[in-house]
mmCIF file with all atom_site columns, C-alpha atoms in Angstrom:
data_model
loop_
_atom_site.group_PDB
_atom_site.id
_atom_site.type_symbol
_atom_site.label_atom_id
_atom_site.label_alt_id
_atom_site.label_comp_id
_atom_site.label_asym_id
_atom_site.label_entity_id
_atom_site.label_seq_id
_atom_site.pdbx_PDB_ins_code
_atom_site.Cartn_x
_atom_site.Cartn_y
_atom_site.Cartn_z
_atom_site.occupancy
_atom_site.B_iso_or_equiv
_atom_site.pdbx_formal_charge
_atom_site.auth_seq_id
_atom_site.auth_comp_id
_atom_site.auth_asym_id
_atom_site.auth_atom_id
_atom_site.pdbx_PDB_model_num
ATOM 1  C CA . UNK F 1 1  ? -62.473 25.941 51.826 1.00 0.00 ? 1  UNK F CA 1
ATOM 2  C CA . UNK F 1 2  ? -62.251 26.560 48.055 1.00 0.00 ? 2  UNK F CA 1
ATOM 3  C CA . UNK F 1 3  ? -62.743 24.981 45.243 1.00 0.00 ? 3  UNK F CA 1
ATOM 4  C CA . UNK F 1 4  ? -60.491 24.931 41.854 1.00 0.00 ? 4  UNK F CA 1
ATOM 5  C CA . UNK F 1 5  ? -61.860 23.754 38.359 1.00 0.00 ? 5  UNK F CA 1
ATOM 6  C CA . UNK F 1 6  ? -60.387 24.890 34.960 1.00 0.00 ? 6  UNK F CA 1
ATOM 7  C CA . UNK F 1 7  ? -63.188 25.313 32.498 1.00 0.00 ? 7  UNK F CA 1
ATOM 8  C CA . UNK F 1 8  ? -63.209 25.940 28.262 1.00 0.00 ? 8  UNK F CA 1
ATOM 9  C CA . UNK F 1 9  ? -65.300 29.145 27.362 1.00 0.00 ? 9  UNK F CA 1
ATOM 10 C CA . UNK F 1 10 ? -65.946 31.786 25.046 1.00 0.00 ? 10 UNK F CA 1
ATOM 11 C CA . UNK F 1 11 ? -65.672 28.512 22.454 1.00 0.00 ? 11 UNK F CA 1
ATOM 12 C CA . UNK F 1 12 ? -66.771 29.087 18.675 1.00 0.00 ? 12 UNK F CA 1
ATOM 13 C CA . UNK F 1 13 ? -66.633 27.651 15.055 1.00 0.00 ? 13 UNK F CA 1
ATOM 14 C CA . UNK F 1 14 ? -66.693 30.748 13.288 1.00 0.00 ? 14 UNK F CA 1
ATOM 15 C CA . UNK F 1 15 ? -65.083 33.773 15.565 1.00 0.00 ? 15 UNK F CA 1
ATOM 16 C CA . UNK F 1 16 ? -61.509 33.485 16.260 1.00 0.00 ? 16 UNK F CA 1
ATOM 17 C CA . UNK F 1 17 ? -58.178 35.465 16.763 1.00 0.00 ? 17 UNK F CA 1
ATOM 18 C CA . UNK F 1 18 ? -54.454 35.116 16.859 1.00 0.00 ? 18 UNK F CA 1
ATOM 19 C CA . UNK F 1 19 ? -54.143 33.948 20.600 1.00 0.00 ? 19 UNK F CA 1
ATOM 20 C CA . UNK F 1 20 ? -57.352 31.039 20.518 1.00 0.00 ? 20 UNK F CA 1
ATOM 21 C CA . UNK F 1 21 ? -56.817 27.503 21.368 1.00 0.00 ? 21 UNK F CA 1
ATOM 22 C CA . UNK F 1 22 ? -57.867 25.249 18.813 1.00 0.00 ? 22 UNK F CA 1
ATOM 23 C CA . UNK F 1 23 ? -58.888 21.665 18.218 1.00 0.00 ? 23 UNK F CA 1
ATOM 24 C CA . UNK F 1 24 ? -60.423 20.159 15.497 1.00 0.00 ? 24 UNK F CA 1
ATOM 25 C CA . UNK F 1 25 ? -63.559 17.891 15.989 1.00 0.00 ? 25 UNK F CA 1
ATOM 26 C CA . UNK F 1 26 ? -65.161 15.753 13.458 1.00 0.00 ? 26 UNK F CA 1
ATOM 27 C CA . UNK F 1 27 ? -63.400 18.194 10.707 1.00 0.00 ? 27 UNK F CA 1
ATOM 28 C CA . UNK F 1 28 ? -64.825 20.933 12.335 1.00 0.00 ? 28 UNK F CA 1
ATOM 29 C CA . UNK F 1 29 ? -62.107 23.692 13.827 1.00 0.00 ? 29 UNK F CA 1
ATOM 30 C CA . UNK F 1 30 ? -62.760 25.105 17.055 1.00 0.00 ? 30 UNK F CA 1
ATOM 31 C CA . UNK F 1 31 ? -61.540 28.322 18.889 1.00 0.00 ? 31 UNK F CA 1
ATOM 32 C CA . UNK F 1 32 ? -61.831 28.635 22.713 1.00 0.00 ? 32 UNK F CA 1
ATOM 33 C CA . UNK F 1 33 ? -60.281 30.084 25.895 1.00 0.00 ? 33 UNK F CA 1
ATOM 34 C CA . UNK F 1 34 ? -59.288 27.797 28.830 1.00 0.00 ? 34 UNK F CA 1
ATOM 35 C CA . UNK F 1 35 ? -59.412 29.214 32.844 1.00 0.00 ? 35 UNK F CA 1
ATOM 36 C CA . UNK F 1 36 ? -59.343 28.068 36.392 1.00 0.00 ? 36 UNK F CA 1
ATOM 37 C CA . UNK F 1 37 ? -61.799 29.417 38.805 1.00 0.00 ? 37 UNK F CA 1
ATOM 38 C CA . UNK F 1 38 ? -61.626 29.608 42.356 1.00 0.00 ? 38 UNK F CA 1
ATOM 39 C CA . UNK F 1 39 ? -64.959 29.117 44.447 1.00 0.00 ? 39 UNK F CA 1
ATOM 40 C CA . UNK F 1 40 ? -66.241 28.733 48.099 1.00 0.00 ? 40 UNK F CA 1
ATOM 41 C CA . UNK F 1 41 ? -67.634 25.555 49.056 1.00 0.00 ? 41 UNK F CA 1
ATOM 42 C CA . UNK F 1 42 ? -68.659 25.672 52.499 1.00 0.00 ? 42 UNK F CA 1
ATOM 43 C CA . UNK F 1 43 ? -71.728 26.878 53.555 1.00 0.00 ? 43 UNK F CA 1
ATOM 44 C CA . UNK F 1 44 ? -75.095 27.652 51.925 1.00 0.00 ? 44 UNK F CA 1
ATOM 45 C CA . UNK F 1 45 ? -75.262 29.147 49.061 1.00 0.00 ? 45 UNK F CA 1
ATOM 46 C CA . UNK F 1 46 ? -74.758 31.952 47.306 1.00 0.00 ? 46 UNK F CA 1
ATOM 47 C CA . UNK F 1 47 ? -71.109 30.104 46.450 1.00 0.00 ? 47 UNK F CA 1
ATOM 48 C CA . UNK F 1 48 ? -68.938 32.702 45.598 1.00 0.00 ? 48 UNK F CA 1
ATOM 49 C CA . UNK F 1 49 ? -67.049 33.316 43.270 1.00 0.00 ? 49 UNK F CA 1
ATOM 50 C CA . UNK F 1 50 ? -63.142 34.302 44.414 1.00 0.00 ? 50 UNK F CA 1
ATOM 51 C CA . UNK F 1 51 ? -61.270 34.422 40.842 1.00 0.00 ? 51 UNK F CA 1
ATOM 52 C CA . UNK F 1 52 ? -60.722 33.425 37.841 1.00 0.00 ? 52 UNK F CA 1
ATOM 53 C CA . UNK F 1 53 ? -57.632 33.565 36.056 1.00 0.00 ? 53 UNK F CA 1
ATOM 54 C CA . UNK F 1 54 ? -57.397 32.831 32.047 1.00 0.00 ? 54 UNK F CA 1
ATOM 55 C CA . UNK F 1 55 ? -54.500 30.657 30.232 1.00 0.00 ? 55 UNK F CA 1
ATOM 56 C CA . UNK F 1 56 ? -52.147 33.209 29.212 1.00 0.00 ? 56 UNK F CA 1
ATOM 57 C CA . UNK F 1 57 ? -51.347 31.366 26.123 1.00 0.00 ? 57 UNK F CA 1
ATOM 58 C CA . UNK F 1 58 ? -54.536 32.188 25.062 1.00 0.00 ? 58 UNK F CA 1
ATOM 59 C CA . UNK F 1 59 ? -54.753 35.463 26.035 1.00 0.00 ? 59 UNK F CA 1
ATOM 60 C CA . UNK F 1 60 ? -54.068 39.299 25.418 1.00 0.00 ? 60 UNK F CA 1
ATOM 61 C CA . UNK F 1 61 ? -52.226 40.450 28.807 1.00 0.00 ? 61 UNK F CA 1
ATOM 62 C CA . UNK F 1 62 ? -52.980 44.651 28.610 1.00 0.00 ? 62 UNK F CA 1
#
């Protein structure tokens, strides 16, 4: 069994680029990236990790 959870990273006040997310917050503008990881849940740990896969609105596909 796995689990799925889409998580904000990589967020910052200051360092941005064409393809961030943003939201402002208290007048404050904020850059981040959004995801979804994919992670074992049975068992003892080490969990591990089995993806992750970033919003590609947000992101540079090479």
């Amino acid at each position: 069994m796995v689990g799925l959870d889409g998580i904000e990273m990589l967020e910052s006040t200051k360092k941005c680029y064409e393809h961030c997310l943003t939201r402002e917050i208290d007048g404050v503008r904020h850059y981040f990236h959004r995801a979804v990881g994919c992670m074992t849940t049975i068992g003892s740990d080490p969990h591990v990790m089995v993806g992750i896969e970033f919003d590609a609105s947000c992101c540079l596909v090479v």
